mmCIF file of N, CA and C in Angstrom:
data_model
loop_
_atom_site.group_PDB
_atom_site.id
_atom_site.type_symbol
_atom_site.label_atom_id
_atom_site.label_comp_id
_atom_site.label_asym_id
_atom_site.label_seq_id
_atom_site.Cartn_x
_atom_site.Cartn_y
_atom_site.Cartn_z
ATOM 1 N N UNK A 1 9.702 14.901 7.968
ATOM 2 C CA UNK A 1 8.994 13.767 7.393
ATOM 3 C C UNK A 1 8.164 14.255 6.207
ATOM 4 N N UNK A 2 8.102 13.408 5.361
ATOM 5 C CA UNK A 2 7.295 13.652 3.830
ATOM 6 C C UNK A 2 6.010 12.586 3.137
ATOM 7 N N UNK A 3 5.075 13.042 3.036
ATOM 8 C CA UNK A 3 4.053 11.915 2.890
ATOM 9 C C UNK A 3 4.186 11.812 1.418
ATOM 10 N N UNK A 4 3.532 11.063 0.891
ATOM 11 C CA UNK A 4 3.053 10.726 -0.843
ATOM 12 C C UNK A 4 1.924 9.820 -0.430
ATOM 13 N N UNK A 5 0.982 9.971 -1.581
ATOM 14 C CA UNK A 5 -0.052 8.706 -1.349
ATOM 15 C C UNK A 5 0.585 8.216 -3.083
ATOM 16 N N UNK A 6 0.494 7.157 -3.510
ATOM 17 C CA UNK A 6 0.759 6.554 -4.391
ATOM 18 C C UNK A 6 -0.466 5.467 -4.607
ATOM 19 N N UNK A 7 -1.413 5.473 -6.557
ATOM 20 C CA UNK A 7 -2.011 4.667 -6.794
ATOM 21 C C UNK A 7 -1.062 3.220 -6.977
ATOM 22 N N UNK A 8 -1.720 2.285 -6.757
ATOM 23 C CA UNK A 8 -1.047 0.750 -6.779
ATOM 24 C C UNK A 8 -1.897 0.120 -6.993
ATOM 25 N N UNK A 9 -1.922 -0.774 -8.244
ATOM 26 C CA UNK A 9 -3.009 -2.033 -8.713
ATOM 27 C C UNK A 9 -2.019 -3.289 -8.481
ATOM 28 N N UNK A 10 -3.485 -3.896 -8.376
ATOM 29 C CA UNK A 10 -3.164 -5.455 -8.205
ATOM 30 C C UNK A 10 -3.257 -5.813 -6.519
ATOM 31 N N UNK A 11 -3.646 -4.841 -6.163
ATOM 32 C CA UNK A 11 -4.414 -5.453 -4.146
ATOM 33 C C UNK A 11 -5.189 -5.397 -4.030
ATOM 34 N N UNK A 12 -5.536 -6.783 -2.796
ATOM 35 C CA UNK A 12 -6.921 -7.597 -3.015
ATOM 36 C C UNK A 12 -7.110 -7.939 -1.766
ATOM 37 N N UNK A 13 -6.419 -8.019 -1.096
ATOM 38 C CA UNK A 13 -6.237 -8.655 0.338
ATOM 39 C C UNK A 13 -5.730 -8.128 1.455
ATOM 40 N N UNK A 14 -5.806 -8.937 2.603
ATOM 41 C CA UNK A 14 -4.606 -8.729 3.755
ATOM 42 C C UNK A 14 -3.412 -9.008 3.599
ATOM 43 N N UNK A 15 -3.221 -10.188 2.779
ATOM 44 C CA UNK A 15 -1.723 -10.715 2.297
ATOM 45 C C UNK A 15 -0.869 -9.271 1.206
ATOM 46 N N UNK A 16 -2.085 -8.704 0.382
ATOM 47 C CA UNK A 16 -1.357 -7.493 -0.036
ATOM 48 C C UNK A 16 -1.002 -6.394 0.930
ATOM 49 N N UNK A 17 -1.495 -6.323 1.331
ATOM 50 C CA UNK A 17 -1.473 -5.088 2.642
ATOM 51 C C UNK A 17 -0.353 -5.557 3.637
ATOM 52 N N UNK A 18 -0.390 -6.497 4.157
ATOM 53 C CA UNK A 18 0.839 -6.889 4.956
ATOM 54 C C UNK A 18 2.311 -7.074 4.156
ATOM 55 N N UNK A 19 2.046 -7.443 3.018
ATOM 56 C CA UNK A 19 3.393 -7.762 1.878
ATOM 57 C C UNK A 19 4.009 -6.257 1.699
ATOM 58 N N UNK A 20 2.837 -4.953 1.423
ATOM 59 C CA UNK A 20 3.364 -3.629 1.277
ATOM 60 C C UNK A 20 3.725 -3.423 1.860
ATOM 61 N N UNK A 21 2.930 -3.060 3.435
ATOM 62 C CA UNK A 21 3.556 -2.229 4.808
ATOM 63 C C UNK A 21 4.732 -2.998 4.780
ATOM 64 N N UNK A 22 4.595 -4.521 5.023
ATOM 65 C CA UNK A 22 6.364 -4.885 5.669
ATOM 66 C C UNK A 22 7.367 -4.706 5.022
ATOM 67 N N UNK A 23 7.177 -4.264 3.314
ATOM 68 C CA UNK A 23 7.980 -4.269 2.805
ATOM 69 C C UNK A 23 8.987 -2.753 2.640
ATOM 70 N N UNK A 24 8.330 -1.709 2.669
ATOM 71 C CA UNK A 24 7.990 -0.452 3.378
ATOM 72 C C UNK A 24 8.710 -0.086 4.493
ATOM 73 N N UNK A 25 8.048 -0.991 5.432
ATOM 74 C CA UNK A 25 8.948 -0.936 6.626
ATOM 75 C C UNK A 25 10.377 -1.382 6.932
ATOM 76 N N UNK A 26 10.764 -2.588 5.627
ATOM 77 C CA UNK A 26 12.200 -2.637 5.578
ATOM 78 C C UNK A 26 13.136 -1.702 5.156
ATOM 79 N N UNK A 27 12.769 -1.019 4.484
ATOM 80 C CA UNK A 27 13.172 0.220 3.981
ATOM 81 C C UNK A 27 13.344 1.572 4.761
ATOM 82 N N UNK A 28 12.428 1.501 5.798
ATOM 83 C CA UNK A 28 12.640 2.670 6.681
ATOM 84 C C UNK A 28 11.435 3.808 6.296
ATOM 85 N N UNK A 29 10.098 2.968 5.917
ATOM 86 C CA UNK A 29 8.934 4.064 5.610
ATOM 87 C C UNK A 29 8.206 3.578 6.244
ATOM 88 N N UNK A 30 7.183 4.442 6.734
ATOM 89 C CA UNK A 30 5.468 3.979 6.809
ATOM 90 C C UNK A 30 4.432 3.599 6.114
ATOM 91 N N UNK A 31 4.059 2.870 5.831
ATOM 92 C CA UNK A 31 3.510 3.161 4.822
ATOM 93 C C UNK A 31 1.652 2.466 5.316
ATOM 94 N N UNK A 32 0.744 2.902 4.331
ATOM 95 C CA UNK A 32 -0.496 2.407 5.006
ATOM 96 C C UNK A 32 -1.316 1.835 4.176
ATOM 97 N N UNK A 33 -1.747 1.079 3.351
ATOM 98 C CA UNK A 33 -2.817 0.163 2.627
ATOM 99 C C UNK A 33 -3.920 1.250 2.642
ATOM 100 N N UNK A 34 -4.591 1.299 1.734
ATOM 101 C CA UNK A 34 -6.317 1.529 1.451
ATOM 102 C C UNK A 34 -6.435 0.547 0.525
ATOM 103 N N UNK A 35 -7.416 -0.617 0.534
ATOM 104 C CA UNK A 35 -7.617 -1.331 -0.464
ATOM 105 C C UNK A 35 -8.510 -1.199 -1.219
ATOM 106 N N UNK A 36 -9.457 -0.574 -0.683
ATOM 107 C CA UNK A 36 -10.362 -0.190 -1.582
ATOM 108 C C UNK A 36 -10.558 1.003 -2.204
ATOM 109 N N UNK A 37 -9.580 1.854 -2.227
ATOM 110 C CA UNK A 37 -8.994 3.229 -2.886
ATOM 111 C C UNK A 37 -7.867 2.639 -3.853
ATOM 112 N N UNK A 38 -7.337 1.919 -3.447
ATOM 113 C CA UNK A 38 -6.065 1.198 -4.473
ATOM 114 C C UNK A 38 -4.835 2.412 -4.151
ATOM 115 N N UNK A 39 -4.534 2.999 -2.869
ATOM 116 C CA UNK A 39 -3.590 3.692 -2.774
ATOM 117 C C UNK A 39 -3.224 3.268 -1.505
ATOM 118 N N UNK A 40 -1.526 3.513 -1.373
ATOM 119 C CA UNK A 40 -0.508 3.305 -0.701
ATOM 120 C C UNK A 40 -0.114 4.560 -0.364
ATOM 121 N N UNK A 41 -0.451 5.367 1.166
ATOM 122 C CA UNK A 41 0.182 6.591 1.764
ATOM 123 C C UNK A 41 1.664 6.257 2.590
ATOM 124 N N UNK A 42 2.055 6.650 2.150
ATOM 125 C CA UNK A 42 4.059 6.595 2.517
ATOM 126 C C UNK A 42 4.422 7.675 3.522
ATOM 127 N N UNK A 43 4.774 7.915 4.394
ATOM 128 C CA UNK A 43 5.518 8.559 5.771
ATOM 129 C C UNK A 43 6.838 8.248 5.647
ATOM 130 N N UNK A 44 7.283 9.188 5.019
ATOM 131 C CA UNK A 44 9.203 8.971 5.275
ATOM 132 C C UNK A 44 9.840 9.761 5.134
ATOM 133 N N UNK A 45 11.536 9.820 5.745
ATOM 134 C CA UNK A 45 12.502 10.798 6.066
ATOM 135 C C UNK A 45 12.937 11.523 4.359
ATOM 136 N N UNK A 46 12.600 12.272 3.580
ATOM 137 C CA UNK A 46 12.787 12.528 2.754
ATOM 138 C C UNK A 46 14.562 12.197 2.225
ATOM 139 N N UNK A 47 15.053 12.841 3.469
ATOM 140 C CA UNK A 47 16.740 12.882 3.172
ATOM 141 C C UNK A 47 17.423 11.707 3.011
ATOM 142 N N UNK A 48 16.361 10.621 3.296
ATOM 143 C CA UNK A 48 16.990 9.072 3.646
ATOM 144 C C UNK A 48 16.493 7.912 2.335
ATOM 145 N N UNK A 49 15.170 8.373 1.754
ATOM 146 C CA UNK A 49 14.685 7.579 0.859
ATOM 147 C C UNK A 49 14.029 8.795 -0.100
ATOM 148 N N UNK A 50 14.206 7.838 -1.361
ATOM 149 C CA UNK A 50 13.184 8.946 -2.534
ATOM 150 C C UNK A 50 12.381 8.194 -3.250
ATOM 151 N N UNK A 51 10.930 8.426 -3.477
ATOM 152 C CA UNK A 51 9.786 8.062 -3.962
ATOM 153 C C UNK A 51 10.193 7.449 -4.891
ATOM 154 N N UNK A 52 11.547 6.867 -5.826
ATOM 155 C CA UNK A 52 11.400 5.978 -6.610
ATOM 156 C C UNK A 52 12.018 4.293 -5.561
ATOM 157 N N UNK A 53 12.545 4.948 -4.724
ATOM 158 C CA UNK A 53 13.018 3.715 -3.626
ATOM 159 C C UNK A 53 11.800 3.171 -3.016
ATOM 160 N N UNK A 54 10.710 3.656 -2.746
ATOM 161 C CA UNK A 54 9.488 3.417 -2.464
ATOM 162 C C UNK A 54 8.611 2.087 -3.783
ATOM 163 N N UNK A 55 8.383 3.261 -4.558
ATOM 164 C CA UNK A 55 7.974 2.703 -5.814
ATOM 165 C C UNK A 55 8.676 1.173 -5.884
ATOM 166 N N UNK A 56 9.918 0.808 -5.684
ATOM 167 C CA UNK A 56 10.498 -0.449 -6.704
ATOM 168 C C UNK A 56 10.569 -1.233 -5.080
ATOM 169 N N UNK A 57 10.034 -0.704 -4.024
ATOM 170 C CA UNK A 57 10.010 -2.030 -2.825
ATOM 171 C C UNK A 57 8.776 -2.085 -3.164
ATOM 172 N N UNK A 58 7.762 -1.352 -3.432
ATOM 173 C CA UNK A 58 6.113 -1.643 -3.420
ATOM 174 C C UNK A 58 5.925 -2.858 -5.277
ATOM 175 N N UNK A 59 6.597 -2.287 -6.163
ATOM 176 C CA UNK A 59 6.888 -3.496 -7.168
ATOM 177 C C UNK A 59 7.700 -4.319 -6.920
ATOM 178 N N UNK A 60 8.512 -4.754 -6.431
ATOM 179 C CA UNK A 60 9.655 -5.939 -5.760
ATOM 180 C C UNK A 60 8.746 -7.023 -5.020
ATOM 181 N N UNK A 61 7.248 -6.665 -5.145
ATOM 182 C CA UNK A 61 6.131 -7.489 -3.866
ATOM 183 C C UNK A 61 5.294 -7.656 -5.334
ATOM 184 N N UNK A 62 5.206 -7.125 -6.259
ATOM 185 C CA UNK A 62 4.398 -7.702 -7.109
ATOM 186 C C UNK A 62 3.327 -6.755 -7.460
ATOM 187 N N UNK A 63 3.223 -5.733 -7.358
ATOM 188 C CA UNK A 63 2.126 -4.424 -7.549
ATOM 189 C C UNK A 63 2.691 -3.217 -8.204
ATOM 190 N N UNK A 64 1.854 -3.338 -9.098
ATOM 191 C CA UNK A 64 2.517 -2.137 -10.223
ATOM 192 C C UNK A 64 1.555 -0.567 -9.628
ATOM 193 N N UNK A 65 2.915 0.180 -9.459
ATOM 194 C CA UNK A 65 2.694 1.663 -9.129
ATOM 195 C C UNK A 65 2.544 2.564 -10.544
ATOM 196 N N UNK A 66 0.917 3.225 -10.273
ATOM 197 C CA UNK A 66 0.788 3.694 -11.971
ATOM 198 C C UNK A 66 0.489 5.202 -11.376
#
């Protein structure tokens, strides 16, 4: 397993936080909200997903990864 924390603007809420993780989780990651850090920590099988597959489900919800 391989972590990343990734900055992400544009979350404000629970509705952001639930929109990431679930979206995350369709994909086959963990992933965990800090909202008030503005970062997204990711838990996943390296061999199965790569940090730009991450990146474009966490923008596919509307939050730009900078």
């Amino acid at each position: 397993m391989k972590n990343v924390t990734l900055n992400v603007e544009g979350m404000s809420c629970g509705h952001c936080v639930n929109s990431i993780e679930g979206a995350l989780k369709t994909i086959g990651a963990d992933g965990k909200v800090d909202l008030s850090g503005g970062t997204v920590t990711v838990l996943y099988e390296e061999n199965e997903l790569t940090v730009d597959a991450i990146k474009e489900a966490i923008e596919e919800q509307g939050y730009d990864v900078v």
